[in-house]
Short mmCIF file of C-alpha atoms in Angstrom, two decimals:
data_model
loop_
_atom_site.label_atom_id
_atom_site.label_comp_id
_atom_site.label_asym_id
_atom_site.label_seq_id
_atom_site.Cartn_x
_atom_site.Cartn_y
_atom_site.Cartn_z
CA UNK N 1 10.81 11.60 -5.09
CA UNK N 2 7.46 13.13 -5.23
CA UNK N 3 6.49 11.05 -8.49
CA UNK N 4 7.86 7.86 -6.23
CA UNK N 5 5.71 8.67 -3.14
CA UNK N 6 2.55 9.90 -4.99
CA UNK N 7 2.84 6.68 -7.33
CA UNK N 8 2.66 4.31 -5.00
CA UNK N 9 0.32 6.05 -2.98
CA UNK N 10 -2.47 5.58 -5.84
CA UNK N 11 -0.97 2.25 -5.98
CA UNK N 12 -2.08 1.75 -2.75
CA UNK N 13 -5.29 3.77 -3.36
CA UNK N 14 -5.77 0.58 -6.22
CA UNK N 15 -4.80 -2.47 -4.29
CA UNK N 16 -6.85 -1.23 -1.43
CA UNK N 17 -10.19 -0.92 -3.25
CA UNK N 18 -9.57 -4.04 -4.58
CA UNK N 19 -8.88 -5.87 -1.34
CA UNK N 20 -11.19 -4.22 1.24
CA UNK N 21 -13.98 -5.36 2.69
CA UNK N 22 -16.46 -2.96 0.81
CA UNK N 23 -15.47 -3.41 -2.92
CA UNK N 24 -17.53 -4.00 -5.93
CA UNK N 25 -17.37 -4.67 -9.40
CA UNK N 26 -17.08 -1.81 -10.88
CA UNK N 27 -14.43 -0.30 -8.38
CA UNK N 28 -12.71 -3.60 -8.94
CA UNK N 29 -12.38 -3.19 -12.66
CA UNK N 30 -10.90 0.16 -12.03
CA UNK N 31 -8.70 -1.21 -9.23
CA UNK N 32 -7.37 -3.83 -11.53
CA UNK N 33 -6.42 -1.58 -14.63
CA UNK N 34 -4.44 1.15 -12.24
CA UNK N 35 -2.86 -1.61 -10.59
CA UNK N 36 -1.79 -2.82 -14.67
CA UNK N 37 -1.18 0.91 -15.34
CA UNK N 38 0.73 2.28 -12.24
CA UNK N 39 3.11 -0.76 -12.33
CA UNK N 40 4.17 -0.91 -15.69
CA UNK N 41 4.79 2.83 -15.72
CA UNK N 42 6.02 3.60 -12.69
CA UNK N 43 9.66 3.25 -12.84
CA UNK N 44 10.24 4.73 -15.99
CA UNK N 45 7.92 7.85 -14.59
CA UNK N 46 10.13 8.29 -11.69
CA UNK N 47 13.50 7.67 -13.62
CA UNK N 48 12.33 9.36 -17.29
CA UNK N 49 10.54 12.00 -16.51
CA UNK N 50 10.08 13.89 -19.61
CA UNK N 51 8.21 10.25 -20.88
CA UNK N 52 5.14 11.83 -21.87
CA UNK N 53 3.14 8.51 -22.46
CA UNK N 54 4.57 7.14 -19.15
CA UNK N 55 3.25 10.49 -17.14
CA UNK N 56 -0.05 9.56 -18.80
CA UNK N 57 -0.15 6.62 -18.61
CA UNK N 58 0.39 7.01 -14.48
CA UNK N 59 -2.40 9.88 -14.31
CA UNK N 60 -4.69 7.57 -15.82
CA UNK N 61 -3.66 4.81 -13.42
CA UNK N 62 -4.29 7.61 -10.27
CA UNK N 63 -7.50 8.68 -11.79
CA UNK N 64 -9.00 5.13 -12.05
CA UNK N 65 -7.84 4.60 -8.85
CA UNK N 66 -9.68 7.10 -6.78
CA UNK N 67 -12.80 6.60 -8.48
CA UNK N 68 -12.05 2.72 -7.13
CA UNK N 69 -11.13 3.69 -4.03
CA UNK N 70 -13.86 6.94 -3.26
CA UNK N 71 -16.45 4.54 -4.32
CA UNK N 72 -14.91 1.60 -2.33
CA UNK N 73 -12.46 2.05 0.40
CA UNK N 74 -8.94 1.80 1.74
CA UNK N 75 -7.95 -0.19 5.04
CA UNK N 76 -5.35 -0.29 7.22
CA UNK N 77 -2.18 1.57 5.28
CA UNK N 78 -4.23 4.40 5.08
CA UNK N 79 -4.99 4.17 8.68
CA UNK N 80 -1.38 4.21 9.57
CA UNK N 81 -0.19 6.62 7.07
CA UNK N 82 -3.29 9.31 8.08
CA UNK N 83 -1.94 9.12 11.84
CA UNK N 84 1.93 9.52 10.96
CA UNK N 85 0.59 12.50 8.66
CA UNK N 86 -1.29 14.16 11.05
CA UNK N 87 1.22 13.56 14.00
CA UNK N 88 4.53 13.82 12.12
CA UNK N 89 3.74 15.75 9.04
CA UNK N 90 4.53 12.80 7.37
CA UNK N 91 4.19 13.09 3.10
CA UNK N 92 0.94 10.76 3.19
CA UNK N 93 2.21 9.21 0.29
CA UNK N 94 5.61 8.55 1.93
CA UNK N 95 3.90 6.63 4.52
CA UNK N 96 1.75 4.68 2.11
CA UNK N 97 4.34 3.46 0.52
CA UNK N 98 6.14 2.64 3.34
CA UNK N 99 3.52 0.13 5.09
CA UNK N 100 1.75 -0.64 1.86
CA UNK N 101 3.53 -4.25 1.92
CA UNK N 102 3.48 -5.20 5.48
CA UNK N 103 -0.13 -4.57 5.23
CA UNK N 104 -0.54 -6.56 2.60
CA UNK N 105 0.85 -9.75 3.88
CA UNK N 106 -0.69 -8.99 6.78
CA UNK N 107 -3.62 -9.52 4.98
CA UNK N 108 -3.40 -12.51 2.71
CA UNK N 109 -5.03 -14.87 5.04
CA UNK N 110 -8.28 -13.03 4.80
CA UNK N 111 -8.66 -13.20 1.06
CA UNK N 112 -5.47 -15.11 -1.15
CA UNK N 113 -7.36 -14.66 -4.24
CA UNK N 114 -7.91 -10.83 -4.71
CA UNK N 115 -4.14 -10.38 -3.17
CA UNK N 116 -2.88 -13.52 -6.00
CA UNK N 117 -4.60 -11.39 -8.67
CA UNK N 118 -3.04 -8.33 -7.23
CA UNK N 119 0.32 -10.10 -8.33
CA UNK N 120 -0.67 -11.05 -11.34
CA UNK N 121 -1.30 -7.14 -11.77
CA UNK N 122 1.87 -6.33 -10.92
CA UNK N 123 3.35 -8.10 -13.34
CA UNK N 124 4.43 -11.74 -11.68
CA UNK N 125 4.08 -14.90 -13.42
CA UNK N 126 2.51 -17.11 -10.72
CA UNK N 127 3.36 -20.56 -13.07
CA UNK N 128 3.88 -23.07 -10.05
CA UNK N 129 3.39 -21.34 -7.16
CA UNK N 130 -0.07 -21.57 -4.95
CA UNK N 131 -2.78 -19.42 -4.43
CA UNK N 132 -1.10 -18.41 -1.15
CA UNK N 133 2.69 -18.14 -2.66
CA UNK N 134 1.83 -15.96 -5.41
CA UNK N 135 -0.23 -13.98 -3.14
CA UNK N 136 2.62 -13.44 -0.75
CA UNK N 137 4.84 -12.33 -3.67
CA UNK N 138 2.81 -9.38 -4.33
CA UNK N 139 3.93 -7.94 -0.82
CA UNK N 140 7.43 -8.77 -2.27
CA UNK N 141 7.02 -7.12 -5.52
CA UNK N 142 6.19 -3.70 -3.61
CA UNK N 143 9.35 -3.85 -1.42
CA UNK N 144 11.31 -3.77 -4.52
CA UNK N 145 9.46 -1.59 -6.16
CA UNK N 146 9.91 0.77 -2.90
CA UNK N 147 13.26 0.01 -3.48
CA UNK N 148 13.57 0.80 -6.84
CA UNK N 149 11.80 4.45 -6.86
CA UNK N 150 13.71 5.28 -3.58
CA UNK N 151 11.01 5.20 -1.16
CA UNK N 152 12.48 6.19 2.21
CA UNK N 153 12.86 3.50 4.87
CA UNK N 154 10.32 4.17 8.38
CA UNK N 155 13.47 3.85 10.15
CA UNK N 156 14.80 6.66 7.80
CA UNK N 157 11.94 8.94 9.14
CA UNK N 158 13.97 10.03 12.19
CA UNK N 159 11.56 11.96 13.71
CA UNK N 160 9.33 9.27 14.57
CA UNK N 161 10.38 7.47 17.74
CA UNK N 162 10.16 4.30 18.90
CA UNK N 163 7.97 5.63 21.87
CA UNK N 164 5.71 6.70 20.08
CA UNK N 165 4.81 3.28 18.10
CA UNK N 166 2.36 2.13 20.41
CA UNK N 167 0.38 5.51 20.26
CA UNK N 168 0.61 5.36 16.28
CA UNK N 169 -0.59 2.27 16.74
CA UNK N 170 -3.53 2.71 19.08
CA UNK N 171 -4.75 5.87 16.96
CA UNK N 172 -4.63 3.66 13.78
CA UNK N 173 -6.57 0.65 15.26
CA UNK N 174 -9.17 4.02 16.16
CA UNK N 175 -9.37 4.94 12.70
CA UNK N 176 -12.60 4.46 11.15
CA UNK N 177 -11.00 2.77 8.26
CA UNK N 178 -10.13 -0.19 9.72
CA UNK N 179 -13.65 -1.35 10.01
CA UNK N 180 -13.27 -2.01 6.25
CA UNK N 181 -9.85 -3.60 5.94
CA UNK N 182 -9.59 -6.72 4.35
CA UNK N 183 -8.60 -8.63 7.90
CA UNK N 184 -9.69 -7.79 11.17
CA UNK N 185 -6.92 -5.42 13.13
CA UNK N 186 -6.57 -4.05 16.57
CA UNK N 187 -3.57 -2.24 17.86
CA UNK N 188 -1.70 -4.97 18.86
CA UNK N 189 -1.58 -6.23 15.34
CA UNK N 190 -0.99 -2.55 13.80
CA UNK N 191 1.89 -2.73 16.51
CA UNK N 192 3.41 -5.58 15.05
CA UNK N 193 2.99 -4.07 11.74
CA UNK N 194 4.99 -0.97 12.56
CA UNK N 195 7.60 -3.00 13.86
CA UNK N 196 8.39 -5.26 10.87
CA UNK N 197 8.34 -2.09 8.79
CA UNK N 198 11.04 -0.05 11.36
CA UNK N 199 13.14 -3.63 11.07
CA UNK N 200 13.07 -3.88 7.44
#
């Protein structure tokens, strides 16, 4: 479980730099090869983990991607996750993981390009489908993925009520981080966000 949550979380660390409104090129180049590295590696990490080459092959992923992201920035998961951390002692990468998509297709309308080549990262073939479609599947690919490392569920995270979504919700559209997410957010829309994630 901790090779699941911390995997994704410089997953998200990657696909973040990449997609905010503050990257560059040399955090995207860094953003793009984790993205390659932590993919293809993940799942055999998590499920094999005496696979030497995978384990390295995932710490050079995370490396790469905090130099993207330290030099870049993250948005709006991180903005969630930091408030559900520091409220609910949630695992940070727990709750990365866990809003990483809905953020994501939640953001696709400001930029379809960077989140279509964040696909293409991932590992889809995107032979016939739009711009749009292909960016969309991204958000797809990390539900399964979730899935398939056994990321916990928000509604699994029992000690966070539904009371207190329109607090989390406030204090994320507060965070200084959203400034820099790759669409424009306010609390209403982080709101919505933690709903979709709780009905999942």
């Amino acid at each position: 479980s901790l090779t699941a949550s911390t995997g994704v979380d410089a997953l998200t660390h990657a696909i973040e730099a990449y997609t905010c409104k503050v990257s560059q090129p040399l955090t995207d180049a860094w953003a793009l090869h984790a993205i390659e590295l932590i993919s293809a590696n993940i799942v055999e990490a998590v499920e094999n983990g005496s696979n030497i080459e995978a384990r390295e092959n995932m710490l050079n992923g995370s490396l790469m991607a905090g130099a993207a992201f330290i030099n870049s920035n993250v948005g709006a998961v991180h903005a969630i996750s930091e408030t559900i951390g520091a409220w609910f002692d949630t695992p940070h990468g727990v709750g990365n993981s866990i809003f990483l998509p809905y953020v994501m297709k939640y953001n696709v309308p400001a930029n379809p390009e960077r989140f279509a080549e964040v696909a293409r990262r991932l590992g889809i073939d995107g032979t016939g489908m739009t711009t749009e479609e292909l960016a969309y599947a991204g958000a797809e690919k990390i539900k399964e993925l979730n899935e398939r490392v056994k990321i916990p569920k928000l509604k699994d995270l029992d000690y966070i009520k539904e009371e207190d979504f329109r607090a989390i919700a406030k204090r994320s559209a507060e965070n200084v981080l959203s400034e820099d997410n790759a669409r424009a957010i306010d609390a209403d829309a982080y709101l919505e966000l933690i709903y979709e994630a709780y009905n999942a």
